[in-house]
PDB file of C-alpha atoms in Angstrom:
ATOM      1  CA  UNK Q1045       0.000   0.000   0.000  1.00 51.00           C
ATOM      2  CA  UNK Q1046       2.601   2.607   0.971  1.00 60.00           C
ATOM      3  CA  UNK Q1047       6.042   0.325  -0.202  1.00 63.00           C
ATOM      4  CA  UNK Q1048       6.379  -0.727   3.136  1.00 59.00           C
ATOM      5  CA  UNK Q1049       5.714  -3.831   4.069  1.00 58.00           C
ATOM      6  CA  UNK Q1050       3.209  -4.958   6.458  1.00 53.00           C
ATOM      7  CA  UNK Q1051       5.283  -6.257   9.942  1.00 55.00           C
ATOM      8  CA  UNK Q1052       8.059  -3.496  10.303  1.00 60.00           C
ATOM      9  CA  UNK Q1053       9.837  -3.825  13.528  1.00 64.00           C
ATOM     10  CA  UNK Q1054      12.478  -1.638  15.259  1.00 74.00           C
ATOM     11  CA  UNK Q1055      16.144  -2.113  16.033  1.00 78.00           C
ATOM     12  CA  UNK Q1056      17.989  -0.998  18.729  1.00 85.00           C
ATOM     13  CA  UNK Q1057      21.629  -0.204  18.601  1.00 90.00           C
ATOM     14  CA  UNK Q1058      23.482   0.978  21.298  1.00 95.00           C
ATOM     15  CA  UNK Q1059      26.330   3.469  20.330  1.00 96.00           C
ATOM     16  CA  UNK Q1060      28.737   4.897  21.986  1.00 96.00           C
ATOM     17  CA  UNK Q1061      29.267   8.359  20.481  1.00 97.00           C
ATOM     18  CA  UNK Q1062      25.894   9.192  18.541  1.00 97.00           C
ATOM     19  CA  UNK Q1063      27.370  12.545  16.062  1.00 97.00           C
ATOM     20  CA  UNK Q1064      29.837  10.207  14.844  1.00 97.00           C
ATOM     21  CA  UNK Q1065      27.449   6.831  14.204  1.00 97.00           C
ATOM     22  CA  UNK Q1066      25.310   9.294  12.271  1.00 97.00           C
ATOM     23  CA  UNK Q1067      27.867  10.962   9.841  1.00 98.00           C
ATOM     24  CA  UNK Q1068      29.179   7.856   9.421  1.00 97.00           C
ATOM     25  CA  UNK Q1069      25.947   6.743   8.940  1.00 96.00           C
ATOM     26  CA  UNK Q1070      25.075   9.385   6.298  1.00 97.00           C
ATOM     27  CA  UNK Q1071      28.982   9.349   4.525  1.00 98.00           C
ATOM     28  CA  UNK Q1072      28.099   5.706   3.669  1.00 96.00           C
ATOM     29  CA  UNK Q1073      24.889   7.125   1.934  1.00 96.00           C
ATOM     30  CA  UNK Q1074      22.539   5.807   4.668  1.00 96.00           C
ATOM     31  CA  UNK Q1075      19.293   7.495   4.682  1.00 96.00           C
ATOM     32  CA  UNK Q1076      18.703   9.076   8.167  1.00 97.00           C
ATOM     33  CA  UNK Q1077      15.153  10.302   9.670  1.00 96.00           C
ATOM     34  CA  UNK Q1078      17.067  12.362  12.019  1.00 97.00           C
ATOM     35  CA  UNK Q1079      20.336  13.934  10.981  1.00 96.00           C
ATOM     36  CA  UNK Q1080      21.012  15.329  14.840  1.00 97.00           C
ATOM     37  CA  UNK Q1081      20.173  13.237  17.432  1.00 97.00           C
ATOM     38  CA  UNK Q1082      17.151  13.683  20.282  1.00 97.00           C
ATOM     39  CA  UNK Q1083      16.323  12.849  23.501  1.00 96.00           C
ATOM     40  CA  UNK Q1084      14.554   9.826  24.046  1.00 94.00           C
ATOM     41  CA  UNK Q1085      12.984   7.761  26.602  1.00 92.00           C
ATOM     42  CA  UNK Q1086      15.218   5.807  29.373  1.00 93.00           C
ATOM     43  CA  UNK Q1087      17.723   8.660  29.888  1.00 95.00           C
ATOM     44  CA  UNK Q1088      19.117   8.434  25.879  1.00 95.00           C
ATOM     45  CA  UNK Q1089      19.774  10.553  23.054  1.00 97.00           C
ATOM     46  CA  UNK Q1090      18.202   8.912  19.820  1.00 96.00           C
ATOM     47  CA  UNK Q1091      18.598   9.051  16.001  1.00 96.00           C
ATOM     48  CA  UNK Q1092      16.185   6.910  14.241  1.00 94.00           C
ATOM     49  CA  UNK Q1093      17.845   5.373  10.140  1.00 94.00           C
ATOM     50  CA  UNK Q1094      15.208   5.383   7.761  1.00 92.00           C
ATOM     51  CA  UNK Q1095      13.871   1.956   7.094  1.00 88.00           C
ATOM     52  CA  UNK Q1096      13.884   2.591   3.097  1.00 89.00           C
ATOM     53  CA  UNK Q1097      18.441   2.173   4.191  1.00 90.00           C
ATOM     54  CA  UNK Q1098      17.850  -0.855   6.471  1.00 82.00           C
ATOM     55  CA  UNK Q1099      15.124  -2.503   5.403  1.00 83.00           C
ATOM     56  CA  UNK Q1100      13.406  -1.797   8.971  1.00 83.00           C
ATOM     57  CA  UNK Q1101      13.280   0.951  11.152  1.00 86.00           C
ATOM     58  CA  UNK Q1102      16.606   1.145  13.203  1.00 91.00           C
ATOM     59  CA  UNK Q1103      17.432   3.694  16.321  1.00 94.00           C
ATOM     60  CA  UNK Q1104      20.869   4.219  17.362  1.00 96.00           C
ATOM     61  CA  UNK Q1105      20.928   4.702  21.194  1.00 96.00           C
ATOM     62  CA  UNK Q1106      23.195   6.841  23.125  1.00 97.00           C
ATOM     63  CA  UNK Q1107      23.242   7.259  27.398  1.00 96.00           C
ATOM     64  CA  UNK Q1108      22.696  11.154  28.111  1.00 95.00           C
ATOM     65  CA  UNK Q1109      25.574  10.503  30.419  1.00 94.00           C
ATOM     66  CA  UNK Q1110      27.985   9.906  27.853  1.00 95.00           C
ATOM     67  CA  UNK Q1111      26.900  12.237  25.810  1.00 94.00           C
ATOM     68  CA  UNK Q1112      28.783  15.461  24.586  1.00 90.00           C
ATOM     69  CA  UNK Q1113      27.337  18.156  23.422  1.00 84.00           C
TER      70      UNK Q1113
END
């Protein structure tokens, strides 16, 4: 119906330094939903790929703690 198919399920990749996963990410000519990454729940910055790159929907994961911003 929309090129998607019907069971999509999410990923979850823990990273440890977020700016750098996605510009690597996006330099390898990965499509990205978000091209700076968010908070999220559980104490985490988030960046979601866009499932049209990995065939499903994938979030990198990042702890706030380790985070530099």
């Amino acid at each position: 119906r929309h090129g998607y198919p019907v069971l999509c399920w999410l990923q979850y990749l823990r990273v440890d330094d977020i700016k750098a996963a996605i510009a690597d990410a996006e330099a390898a000519g990965i499509k990205m939903i978000d091209k700076v990454a968010r908070n999220g729940a559980g104490q985490m910055k988030i960046a979601f790929v866009h499932p049209k790159s990995a065939g499903c929907l994938l979030e990198l994961c990042q702890p706030m703690a380790t985070y530099v911003d």
